[in-house]
Amino acid sequence: MYVAVKGGEQAIARSLELLAEARRGNPAVPELELAQIREQLRLGVARVMQEGSLYDEELAALAIRQAAGDMLEAIFLLRAYRTTLPRFGYTLPLDTTAMRVRRRVSGTFKDIPGGQVLGPTYDYTQRLLDFDASAPANVAAADAPLPPNMPRVLDLLDAEALIERFEPGDDPEPIDLTREPVTFPADRATRLQNLSRGDEGFLLGMAYSTQRGYAESHPFAGEIRMGEVDVVVCPEELGFAIEIGSITLTECQMINQFHGGNGVPPQFTRGYGLTMGEGERKAMSMALVDRALRCDELAEPNYAPAQNQEFVLSHSDSVEASGFVQHLKLPHYVDFQAELSLLRTLAAQHVSDARNPSGEQGEVGSVGPDAALSQEPDPTPTLPCEQGKEPSEALRT
């Protein structure tokens, strides 16, 4: 992660002033309130919380406003702030079967217990610009309230032993990726933790590749549900569980075909995705990539990028990826001077070889007036490291 940029103090101060001015825009236009961002840009807020690894809508809205809508910058800001927070303890595992569902659809069964709940979605819009996007005056209430607990759709297959089964408590204690680096091979709990805060665009591309033949996966959407889940802690000094609030989650379970192997009978297998807030596309992408990464466990051919856990997990974090790409903006004067000098030497050698095809050894730079002209490059720009400064000093400018 590259965060430090050094330069002239006065120039940096001026740059920050220009940034603040550009971020604010026309002062005659009212400034965005955090409540406006939180309520009207809720999907952007959810993405910043997911990849920033911090569930706080107010802080996510602040980060979006500070970053002028640049989501990756906002994620960076929230991730950095998160590192300053103390850790008071751990919650109990979230129970998504008790989710108060606002949306729940299945692509495998038309009639499911509890029914399909479309909820707020763009699936049925025409994707046309709406120049009058005001909210309807009245939203009709449901004829009957939804049941408090909706059974999982995949339980229908589980009852017939047609899908792999995971018993509660089978997973090992997961490591905390915010405190420990990922090592390979990574277990599934670690992979899911990494994917949950991975860049949505990267995961979407990886998921798309699995459907185009790079992993031979074209699953069914077993169930996608979104709603509120209670957060519960159990302090050691009290010894009983306490509900401290609720958060919005999106969960996806994909159903994949499997022909058996490694002693496992033919059955369906699962891919799993879970995100903070409303993140249906991210949860689906995560489920596809999770299933692709299980290729070794299921004795499947491992040849596609989405099946390579080192490739996927090492490149899915937007903060690290953005920092590594953008570090190229920093001074590389010494490195470039070294390559420039090498290139001049190789070019001179090339001209020498062309002028002397017999292979007789000659001194580079004395092969004739034309070659001499080719070997003498045009005057190069005066760079800091050529103005009597040490290389390390040049790097700091």
C-alpha positions as a Markdown table, in Angstrom:
| # | Residue | x | y | z |
|---|---|---|---|---|
| 1 | Met | 0.0 | 0.0 | 0.0 |
| 2 | Tyr | 1.5 | 3.3 | -1.1 |
| 3 | Val | 0.3 | 6.3 | 0.7 |
| 4 | Ala | 3.2 | 8.7 | 1.2 |
| 5 | Val | 3.9 | 11.3 | -1.5 |
| 6 | Lys | 6.7 | 13.8 | -0.9 |
| 7 | Gly | 7.3 | 17.0 | -2.7 |
| 8 | Gly | 7.7 | 20.7 | -2.3 |
| 9 | Glu | 5.8 | 21.8 | 0.9 |
| 10 | Gln | 4.4 | 24.9 | -0.7 |
| 11 | Ala | 3.4 | 23.1 | -3.9 |
| 12 | Ile | 1.6 | 20.4 | -1.9 |
| 13 | Ala | -0.2 | 23.0 | 0.2 |
| 14 | Arg | -1.4 | 24.7 | -3.0 |
| 15 | Ser | -2.4 | 21.4 | -4.5 |
| 16 | Leu | -4.6 | 20.6 | -1.4 |
| 17 | Glu | -6.2 | 24.0 | -1.7 |
| 18 | Leu | -7.1 | 23.3 | -5.4 |
| 19 | Leu | -8.4 | 19.9 | -4.4 |
| 20 | Ala | -10.7 | 21.4 | -1.8 |
| 21 | Glu | -11.9 | 24.0 | -4.2 |
| 22 | Ala | -12.6 | 21.4 | -6.9 |
| 23 | Arg | -14.3 | 19.1 | -4.5 |
| 24 | Arg | -16.7 | 21.8 | -3.3 |
| 25 | Gly | -17.6 | 23.0 | -6.8 |
| 26 | Asn | -19.7 | 26.1 | -7.3 |
| 27 | Pro | -20.2 | 27.6 | -3.8 |
| 28 | Ala | -23.5 | 29.0 | -5.1 |
| 29 | Val | -24.9 | 25.4 | -5.2 |
| 30 | Pro | -25.9 | 24.1 | -1.8 |
| 31 | Glu | -23.4 | 21.6 | -0.3 |
| 32 | Leu | -24.5 | 17.9 | -0.2 |
| 33 | Glu | -25.7 | 16.8 | 3.2 |
| 34 | Leu | -24.5 | 13.4 | 4.5 |
| 35 | Ala | -28.1 | 12.4 | 5.0 |
| 36 | Gln | -28.8 | 13.0 | 1.3 |
| 37 | Ile | -25.8 | 10.8 | 0.3 |
| 38 | Arg | -26.9 | 8.1 | 2.8 |
| 39 | Glu | -30.5 | 8.0 | 1.7 |
| 40 | Gln | -30.2 | 8.7 | -2.1 |
| 41 | Leu | -26.9 | 7.1 | -2.9 |
| 42 | Arg | -27.5 | 4.0 | -0.7 |
| 43 | Leu | -25.9 | 1.5 | -3.1 |
| 44 | Gly | -22.7 | 3.6 | -3.3 |
| 45 | Val | -22.7 | 3.8 | 0.5 |
| 46 | Ala | -23.1 | 0.1 | 0.7 |
| 47 | Arg | -20.2 | -0.6 | -1.6 |
| 48 | Val | -17.9 | 1.7 | 0.4 |
| 49 | Met | -18.9 | -0.1 | 3.6 |
| 50 | Gln | -18.3 | -3.5 | 2.0 |
| 51 | Glu | -14.9 | -2.9 | 0.6 |
| 52 | Gly | -13.9 | -0.5 | 3.4 |
| 53 | Ser | -14.7 | -3.3 | 5.9 |
| 54 | Leu | -16.6 | -0.9 | 8.2 |
| 55 | Tyr | -20.4 | -0.9 | 8.6 |
| 56 | Asp | -21.2 | 2.8 | 9.2 |
| 57 | Glu | -23.4 | 4.6 | 6.8 |
| 58 | Glu | -22.6 | 8.0 | 8.1 |
| 59 | Leu | -18.8 | 7.6 | 7.7 |
| 60 | Ala | -19.3 | 6.0 | 4.3 |
| 61 | Ala | -21.3 | 9.0 | 3.2 |
| 62 | Leu | -18.6 | 11.3 | 4.6 |
| 63 | Ala | -16.0 | 9.4 | 2.7 |
| 64 | Ile | -17.9 | 9.6 | -0.6 |
| 65 | Arg | -18.4 | 13.4 | -0.2 |
| 66 | Gln | -14.7 | 13.9 | 0.7 |
| 67 | Ala | -13.6 | 11.8 | -2.3 |
| 68 | Ala | -16.0 | 13.7 | -4.7 |
| 69 | Gly | -17.7 | 10.5 | -5.6 |
| 70 | Asp | -14.5 | 8.5 | -6.3 |
| 71 | Met | -15.5 | 5.1 | -4.8 |
| 72 | Leu | -12.0 | 3.7 | -4.6 |
| 73 | Glu | -10.7 | 6.8 | -2.9 |
| 74 | Ala | -13.7 | 6.7 | -0.5 |
| 75 | Ile | -13.0 | 3.0 | 0.3 |
| 76 | Phe | -9.4 | 3.9 | 1.0 |
| 77 | Leu | -10.4 | 6.7 | 3.4 |
| 78 | Leu | -12.8 | 4.4 | 5.3 |
| 79 | Arg | -10.3 | 1.5 | 5.4 |
| 80 | Ala | -7.7 | 3.9 | 6.8 |
| 81 | Tyr | -10.1 | 5.2 | 9.4 |
| 82 | Arg | -11.0 | 1.7 | 10.4 |
| 83 | Thr | -7.4 | 1.0 | 11.4 |
| 84 | Thr | -7.6 | 3.7 | 14.1 |
| 85 | Leu | -10.6 | 2.1 | 15.9 |
| 86 | Pro | -10.2 | -0.1 | 19.0 |
| 87 | Arg | -11.6 | -3.6 | 18.9 |
| 88 | Phe | -14.0 | -4.3 | 21.8 |
| 89 | Gly | -14.8 | -7.9 | 21.0 |
| 90 | Tyr | -16.4 | -10.3 | 18.5 |
| 91 | Thr | -20.0 | -10.8 | 17.7 |
| 92 | Leu | -21.7 | -14.2 | 17.5 |
| 93 | Pro | -22.1 | -15.7 | 14.0 |
| 94 | Leu | -24.8 | -13.8 | 12.1 |
| 95 | Asp | -27.9 | -15.9 | 11.6 |
| 96 | Thr | -29.1 | -15.2 | 8.1 |
| 97 | Thr | -32.0 | -17.7 | 8.3 |
| 98 | Ala | -33.6 | -15.2 | 10.7 |
| 99 | Met | -33.2 | -12.3 | 8.2 |
| 100 | Arg | -36.1 | -9.9 | 8.1 |
| 101 | Val | -36.3 | -10.2 | 4.3 |
| 102 | Arg | -37.0 | -7.2 | 2.0 |
| 103 | Arg | -36.0 | -9.1 | -1.2 |
| 104 | Arg | -35.7 | -12.8 | -1.8 |
| 105 | Val | -35.7 | -14.4 | -5.2 |
| 106 | Ser | -34.8 | -17.9 | -6.6 |
| 107 | Gly | -34.0 | -18.9 | -10.1 |
| 108 | Thr | -34.5 | -22.6 | -9.4 |
| 109 | Phe | -38.0 | -22.9 | -8.1 |
| 110 | Lys | -41.0 | -20.8 | -9.1 |
| 111 | Asp | -43.0 | -21.5 | -6.0 |
| 112 | Ile | -41.0 | -21.5 | -2.8 |
| 113 | Pro | -42.0 | -21.4 | 0.8 |
| 114 | Gly | -42.8 | -17.8 | 1.7 |
| 115 | Gly | -43.0 | -16.8 | -1.9 |
| 116 | Gln | -40.7 | -14.7 | -4.2 |
| 117 | Val | -40.2 | -11.2 | -2.8 |
| 118 | Leu | -39.1 | -8.8 | -5.5 |
| 119 | Gly | -38.4 | -5.8 | -3.3 |
| 120 | Pro | -36.5 | -2.8 | -4.6 |
| 121 | Thr | -34.7 | -3.8 | -7.8 |
| 122 | Tyr | -33.7 | -2.5 | -11.2 |
| 123 | Asp | -34.5 | -5.9 | -12.8 |
| 124 | Tyr | -37.8 | -4.8 | -14.2 |
| 125 | Thr | -36.9 | -1.2 | -15.3 |
| 126 | Gln | -36.2 | -0.4 | -18.9 |
| 127 | Arg | -32.9 | 1.2 | -18.1 |
| 128 | Leu | -34.0 | 4.5 | -19.6 |
| 129 | Leu | -33.1 | 7.9 | -18.2 |
| 130 | Asp | -36.0 | 9.1 | -16.0 |
| 131 | Phe | -36.1 | 12.9 | -16.0 |
| 132 | Asp | -38.8 | 12.9 | -13.3 |
| 133 | Ala | -37.4 | 10.4 | -10.8 |
| 134 | Ser | -39.5 | 11.7 | -7.9 |
| 135 | Ala | -40.8 | 9.1 | -5.4 |
| 136 | Pro | -44.4 | 8.0 | -5.8 |
| 137 | Ala | -46.9 | 9.7 | -3.6 |
| 138 | Asn | -48.1 | 6.5 | -2.1 |
| 139 | Val | -46.6 | 3.0 | -2.0 |
| 140 | Ala | -49.2 | 0.3 | -1.6 |
| 141 | Ala | -48.7 | -1.8 | 1.5 |
| 142 | Ala | -48.5 | -5.6 | 1.2 |
| 143 | Asp | -51.7 | -7.5 | 1.6 |
| 144 | Ala | -50.1 | -9.6 | 4.3 |
| 145 | Pro | -46.9 | -9.3 | 6.3 |
| 146 | Leu | -44.0 | -11.5 | 5.4 |
| 147 | Pro | -43.3 | -14.4 | 7.7 |
| 148 | Pro | -40.5 | -13.6 | 10.3 |
| 149 | Asn | -38.4 | -16.5 | 9.2 |
| 150 | Met | -38.2 | -17.8 | 5.6 |
| 151 | Pro | -36.7 | -21.2 | 5.1 |
| 152 | Arg | -33.8 | -21.4 | 2.7 |
| 153 | Val | -34.5 | -22.6 | -0.8 |
| 154 | Leu | -31.6 | -24.9 | -0.8 |
| 155 | Asp | -33.1 | -26.8 | 2.1 |
| 156 | Leu | -35.5 | -28.3 | -0.4 |
| 157 | Leu | -32.6 | -30.0 | -2.2 |
| 158 | Asp | -30.9 | -30.8 | 1.1 |
| 159 | Ala | -34.0 | -32.7 | 2.2 |
| 160 | Glu | -33.4 | -35.1 | -0.7 |
| 161 | Ala | -29.7 | -35.3 | -0.2 |
| 162 | Leu | -29.2 | -33.8 | -3.6 |
| 163 | Ile | -26.8 | -31.0 | -2.5 |
| 164 | Glu | -23.7 | -31.1 | -0.5 |
| 165 | Arg | -24.3 | -30.6 | 3.2 |
| 166 | Phe | -22.3 | -28.5 | 5.7 |
| 167 | Glu | -22.8 | -29.2 | 9.4 |
| 168 | Pro | -22.6 | -26.1 | 11.7 |
| 169 | Gly | -19.3 | -25.9 | 13.4 |
| 170 | Asp | -17.4 | -27.8 | 10.8 |
| 171 | Asp | -15.4 | -24.7 | 9.7 |
| 172 | Pro | -12.1 | -24.0 | 11.4 |
| 173 | Glu | -11.7 | -20.7 | 13.3 |
| 174 | Pro | -11.1 | -18.1 | 10.6 |
| 175 | Ile | -8.1 | -15.8 | 10.7 |
| 176 | Asp | -8.6 | -12.1 | 10.9 |
| 177 | Leu | -7.4 | -10.7 | 7.5 |
| 178 | Thr | -7.4 | -7.2 | 8.9 |
| 179 | Arg | -4.6 | -8.3 | 11.3 |
| 180 | Glu | -2.9 | -11.2 | 9.6 |
| 181 | Pro | -1.7 | -11.5 | 6.0 |
| 182 | Val | -3.3 | -14.2 | 3.8 |
| 183 | Thr | -1.1 | -17.3 | 3.1 |
| 184 | Phe | -1.5 | -19.9 | 0.5 |
| 185 | Pro | -3.1 | -22.3 | 0.2 |
| 186 | Ala | -5.9 | -20.5 | 2.0 |
| 187 | Asp | -8.9 | -22.3 | 3.5 |
| 188 | Arg | -12.4 | -21.5 | 2.4 |
| 189 | Ala | -13.2 | -19.3 | 5.4 |
| 190 | Thr | -10.2 | -17.1 | 4.6 |
| 191 | Arg | -11.0 | -17.0 | 0.9 |
| 192 | Leu | -14.6 | -15.9 | 1.7 |
| 193 | Gln | -13.3 | -13.2 | 4.0 |
| 194 | Asn | -11.0 | -11.9 | 1.3 |
| 195 | Leu | -13.7 | -12.0 | -1.3 |
| 196 | Ser | -16.2 | -10.2 | 0.9 |
| 197 | Arg | -14.1 | -7.0 | 0.8 |
| 198 | Gly | -12.7 | -7.5 | -2.7 |
| 199 | Asp | -13.3 | -5.0 | -5.5 |
| 200 | Glu | -16.7 | -5.5 | -7.0 |
| 201 | Gly | -15.5 | -4.9 | -10.6 |
| 202 | Phe | -12.7 | -7.4 | -10.3 |
| 203 | Leu | -15.0 | -10.1 | -8.8 |
| 204 | Leu | -17.6 | -9.4 | -11.5 |
| 205 | Gly | -14.9 | -9.9 | -14.2 |
| 206 | Met | -13.7 | -13.1 | -12.6 |
| 207 | Ala | -17.3 | -14.4 | -12.3 |
| 208 | Tyr | -18.0 | -13.5 | -15.9 |
| 209 | Ser | -14.9 | -15.5 | -17.0 |
| 210 | Thr | -16.2 | -18.6 | -15.2 |
| 211 | Gln | -19.4 | -18.4 | -17.3 |
| 212 | Arg | -17.6 | -18.0 | -20.6 |
| 213 | Gly | -15.7 | -21.2 | -20.2 |
| 214 | Tyr | -12.7 | -20.4 | -18.0 |
| 215 | Ala | -13.8 | -22.9 | -15.3 |
| 216 | Glu | -16.8 | -24.5 | -17.0 |
| 217 | Ser | -19.3 | -23.1 | -14.6 |
| 218 | His | -22.8 | -22.0 | -15.4 |
| 219 | Pro | -24.7 | -22.3 | -12.1 |
| 220 | Phe | -28.3 | -21.7 | -11.0 |
| 221 | Ala | -29.2 | -18.9 | -8.6 |
| 222 | Gly | -30.5 | -21.0 | -5.7 |
| 223 | Glu | -31.5 | -18.0 | -3.6 |
| 224 | Ile | -30.7 | -14.4 | -3.2 |
| 225 | Arg | -32.0 | -12.6 | -0.1 |
| 226 | Met | -31.5 | -9.1 | 1.3 |
| 227 | Gly | -32.7 | -7.8 | 4.6 |
| 228 | Glu | -31.9 | -7.0 | 8.2 |
| 229 | Val | -30.0 | -9.3 | 10.5 |
| 230 | Asp | -29.6 | -8.9 | 14.2 |
| 231 | Val | -26.1 | -8.5 | 15.6 |
| 232 | Val | -25.6 | -10.3 | 18.9 |
| 233 | Val | -22.6 | -10.3 | 21.4 |
| 234 | Cys | -22.0 | -12.5 | 24.4 |
| 235 | Pro | -19.7 | -10.7 | 26.9 |
| 236 | Glu | -17.6 | -13.1 | 28.9 |
| 237 | Glu | -18.4 | -11.2 | 32.1 |
| 238 | Leu | -22.1 | -11.6 | 31.6 |
| 239 | Gly | -22.3 | -15.0 | 30.0 |
| 240 | Phe | -25.5 | -14.3 | 28.0 |
| 241 | Ala | -26.2 | -13.0 | 24.6 |
| 242 | Ile | -27.2 | -9.3 | 24.0 |
| 243 | Glu | -28.6 | -7.9 | 20.8 |
| 244 | Ile | -26.8 | -4.6 | 20.0 |
| 245 | Gly | -28.4 | -3.7 | 16.7 |
| 246 | Ser | -29.1 | -4.9 | 13.2 |
| 247 | Ile | -27.4 | -4.5 | 9.8 |
| 248 | Thr | -28.4 | -4.9 | 6.2 |
| 249 | Leu | -26.9 | -7.9 | 4.4 |
| 250 | Thr | -27.2 | -9.5 | 1.0 |
| 251 | Glu | -26.7 | -13.2 | 0.7 |
| 252 | Cys | -26.4 | -15.4 | -2.3 |
| 253 | Gln | -26.2 | -19.2 | -2.7 |
| 254 | Met | -25.4 | -20.6 | -6.1 |
| 255 | Ile | -26.1 | -24.2 | -7.2 |
| 256 | Asn | -23.5 | -25.9 | -9.4 |
| 257 | Gln | -23.6 | -29.2 | -11.1 |
| 258 | Phe | -21.1 | -31.8 | -9.9 |
| 259 | His | -20.5 | -35.3 | -11.2 |
| 260 | Gly | -18.8 | -36.6 | -8.2 |
| 261 | Gly | -15.1 | -37.3 | -7.3 |
| 262 | Asn | -12.8 | -37.8 | -4.4 |
| 263 | Gly | -15.2 | -40.3 | -2.9 |
| 264 | Val | -18.1 | -37.9 | -3.1 |
| 265 | Pro | -21.3 | -39.1 | -4.8 |
| 266 | Pro | -22.9 | -37.0 | -7.7 |
| 267 | Gln | -24.7 | -34.1 | -6.2 |
| 268 | Phe | -25.1 | -30.4 | -6.5 |
| 269 | Thr | -22.4 | -28.1 | -4.9 |
| 270 | Arg | -22.6 | -24.6 | -3.5 |
| 271 | Gly | -21.1 | -21.3 | -4.1 |
| 272 | Tyr | -21.6 | -18.6 | -1.4 |
| 273 | Gly | -21.6 | -14.9 | -1.3 |
| 274 | Leu | -22.3 | -12.4 | 1.5 |
| 275 | Thr | -22.0 | -8.6 | 1.5 |
| 276 | Met | -22.9 | -5.7 | 3.7 |
| 277 | Gly | -25.8 | -3.6 | 2.6 |
| 278 | Glu | -27.5 | -4.0 | -0.7 |
| 279 | Gly | -24.9 | -5.6 | -2.9 |
| 280 | Glu | -26.7 | -8.2 | -5.0 |
| 281 | Arg | -24.3 | -8.1 | -8.0 |
| 282 | Lys | -21.3 | -8.4 | -5.7 |
| 283 | Ala | -22.8 | -11.3 | -3.7 |
| 284 | Met | -23.5 | -13.2 | -6.9 |
| 285 | Ser | -20.0 | -12.6 | -8.3 |
| 286 | Met | -18.5 | -13.7 | -5.0 |
| 287 | Ala | -20.6 | -16.9 | -5.0 |
| 288 | Leu | -19.4 | -17.7 | -8.5 |
| 289 | Val | -15.7 | -17.1 | -7.7 |
| 290 | Asp | -16.0 | -19.0 | -4.4 |
| 291 | Arg | -17.3 | -22.1 | -6.3 |
| 292 | Ala | -14.5 | -21.8 | -8.9 |
| 293 | Leu | -11.9 | -21.6 | -6.1 |
| 294 | Arg | -13.1 | -25.0 | -4.8 |
| 295 | Cys | -11.8 | -26.9 | -7.8 |
| 296 | Asp | -9.0 | -28.6 | -5.9 |
| 297 | Glu | -11.3 | -29.7 | -3.1 |
| 298 | Leu | -13.7 | -31.2 | -5.7 |
| 299 | Ala | -10.9 | -32.7 | -7.9 |
| 300 | Glu | -11.8 | -30.6 | -10.9 |
| 301 | Pro | -9.3 | -29.4 | -13.5 |
| 302 | Asn | -7.5 | -26.3 | -12.4 |
| 303 | Tyr | -6.6 | -24.2 | -15.4 |
| 304 | Ala | -8.5 | -20.9 | -15.3 |
| 305 | Pro | -7.6 | -17.6 | -13.6 |
| 306 | Ala | -10.7 | -17.7 | -11.4 |
| 307 | Gln | -9.6 | -21.1 | -10.0 |
| 308 | Asn | -6.2 | -19.8 | -9.0 |
| 309 | Gln | -6.5 | -18.6 | -5.4 |
| 310 | Glu | -3.2 | -16.9 | -5.4 |
| 311 | Phe | -4.2 | -14.9 | -8.5 |
| 312 | Val | -7.7 | -14.0 | -7.3 |
| 313 | Leu | -7.0 | -13.3 | -3.6 |
| 314 | Ser | -3.8 | -11.3 | -4.3 |
| 315 | His | -5.4 | -9.0 | -6.8 |
| 316 | Ser | -9.0 | -8.5 | -5.5 |
| 317 | Asp | -8.3 | -5.8 | -3.0 |
| 318 | Ser | -9.0 | -2.3 | -4.6 |
| 319 | Val | -6.9 | -0.4 | -2.0 |
| 320 | Glu | -3.7 | -2.5 | -2.8 |
| 321 | Ala | -4.3 | -2.6 | -6.5 |
| 322 | Ser | -5.0 | 1.2 | -6.7 |
| 323 | Gly | -1.9 | 2.0 | -4.7 |
| 324 | Phe | 0.4 | -0.2 | -6.7 |
| 325 | Val | -0.8 | 1.1 | -10.1 |
| 326 | Gln | -0.7 | 4.7 | -9.0 |
| 327 | His | 2.7 | 4.6 | -7.4 |
| 328 | Leu | 4.0 | 4.9 | -10.9 |
| 329 | Lys | 3.3 | 8.6 | -10.6 |
| 330 | Leu | 6.0 | 8.9 | -8.0 |
| 331 | Pro | 9.6 | 10.0 | -9.0 |
| 332 | His | 11.5 | 7.2 | -10.6 |
| 333 | Tyr | 14.4 | 9.5 | -11.8 |
| 334 | Val | 17.3 | 7.2 | -10.8 |
| 335 | Asp | 15.7 | 4.0 | -12.2 |
| 336 | Phe | 14.9 | 5.8 | -15.5 |
| 337 | Gln | 18.4 | 7.3 | -15.8 |
| 338 | Ala | 19.9 | 3.8 | -15.4 |
| 339 | Glu | 17.7 | 2.4 | -18.1 |
| 340 | Leu | 18.3 | 5.4 | -20.3 |
| 341 | Ser | 22.1 | 4.9 | -20.0 |
| 342 | Leu | 21.7 | 1.2 | -20.8 |
| 343 | Leu | 19.6 | 1.9 | -23.9 |
| 344 | Arg | 22.1 | 4.4 | -25.2 |
| 345 | Thr | 24.9 | 1.9 | -24.9 |
| 346 | Leu | 22.8 | -0.8 | -26.6 |
| 347 | Ala | 21.9 | 1.6 | -29.4 |
| 348 | Ala | 25.5 | 2.5 | -30.0 |
| 349 | Gln | 26.5 | -1.2 | -30.1 |
| 350 | His | 23.7 | -1.8 | -32.6 |
| 351 | Val | 25.0 | 0.9 | -34.9 |
| 352 | Ser | 28.6 | -0.4 | -34.5 |
| 353 | Asp | 27.5 | -3.9 | -35.5 |
| 354 | Ala | 25.7 | -2.6 | -38.5 |
| 355 | Arg | 28.7 | -0.6 | -39.7 |
| 356 | Asn | 31.0 | -3.5 | -39.1 |
| 357 | Pro | 29.2 | -6.7 | -40.3 |
| 358 | Ser | 32.6 | -8.6 | -40.5 |
| 359 | Gly | 32.5 | -8.8 | -36.8 |
| 360 | Glu | 35.8 | -7.0 | -36.1 |
| 361 | Gln | 35.8 | -5.5 | -32.7 |
| 362 | Gly | 35.8 | -1.8 | -32.6 |
| 363 | Glu | 35.5 | 0.8 | -30.0 |
| 364 | Val | 32.0 | 1.9 | -29.5 |
| 365 | Gly | 31.7 | 5.5 | -30.5 |
| 366 | Ser | 34.5 | 5.4 | -33.1 |
| 367 | Val | 32.7 | 3.8 | -36.0 |
| 368 | Gly | 32.3 | 6.9 | -38.2 |
| 369 | Pro | 30.9 | 10.3 | -38.3 |
| 370 | Asp | 27.3 | 9.2 | -39.1 |
| 371 | Ala | 27.4 | 6.6 | -36.3 |
| 372 | Ala | 28.9 | 9.1 | -34.0 |
| 373 | Leu | 26.0 | 11.4 | -34.7 |
| 374 | Ser | 23.5 | 8.6 | -34.0 |
| 375 | Gln | 25.3 | 7.7 | -30.8 |
| 376 | Glu | 25.2 | 11.2 | -29.5 |
| 377 | Pro | 21.6 | 11.7 | -28.5 |
| 378 | Asp | 19.9 | 15.0 | -28.4 |
| 379 | Pro | 20.4 | 17.0 | -25.3 |
| 380 | Thr | 18.3 | 15.4 | -22.6 |
| 381 | Pro | 16.1 | 17.4 | -20.3 |
| 382 | Thr | 17.9 | 18.5 | -17.2 |
| 383 | Leu | 16.7 | 16.2 | -14.4 |
| 384 | Pro | 17.1 | 16.8 | -10.7 |
| 385 | Cys | 19.7 | 14.0 | -10.3 |
| 386 | Glu | 21.9 | 15.7 | -12.9 |
| 387 | Gln | 21.9 | 19.1 | -11.1 |
| 388 | Gly | 24.5 | 18.0 | -8.5 |
| 389 | Lys | 22.0 | 16.3 | -6.3 |
| 390 | Glu | 22.4 | 12.9 | -4.8 |
| 391 | Pro | 20.0 | 10.3 | -6.2 |
| 392 | Ser | 18.2 | 10.0 | -2.9 |
| 393 | Glu | 17.8 | 13.7 | -2.8 |
| 394 | Ala | 16.4 | 13.7 | -6.3 |
| 395 | Leu | 13.9 | 11.1 | -5.3 |
| 396 | Arg | 12.5 | 13.4 | -2.6 |
| 397 | Thr | 11.8 | 16.2 | -5.0 |
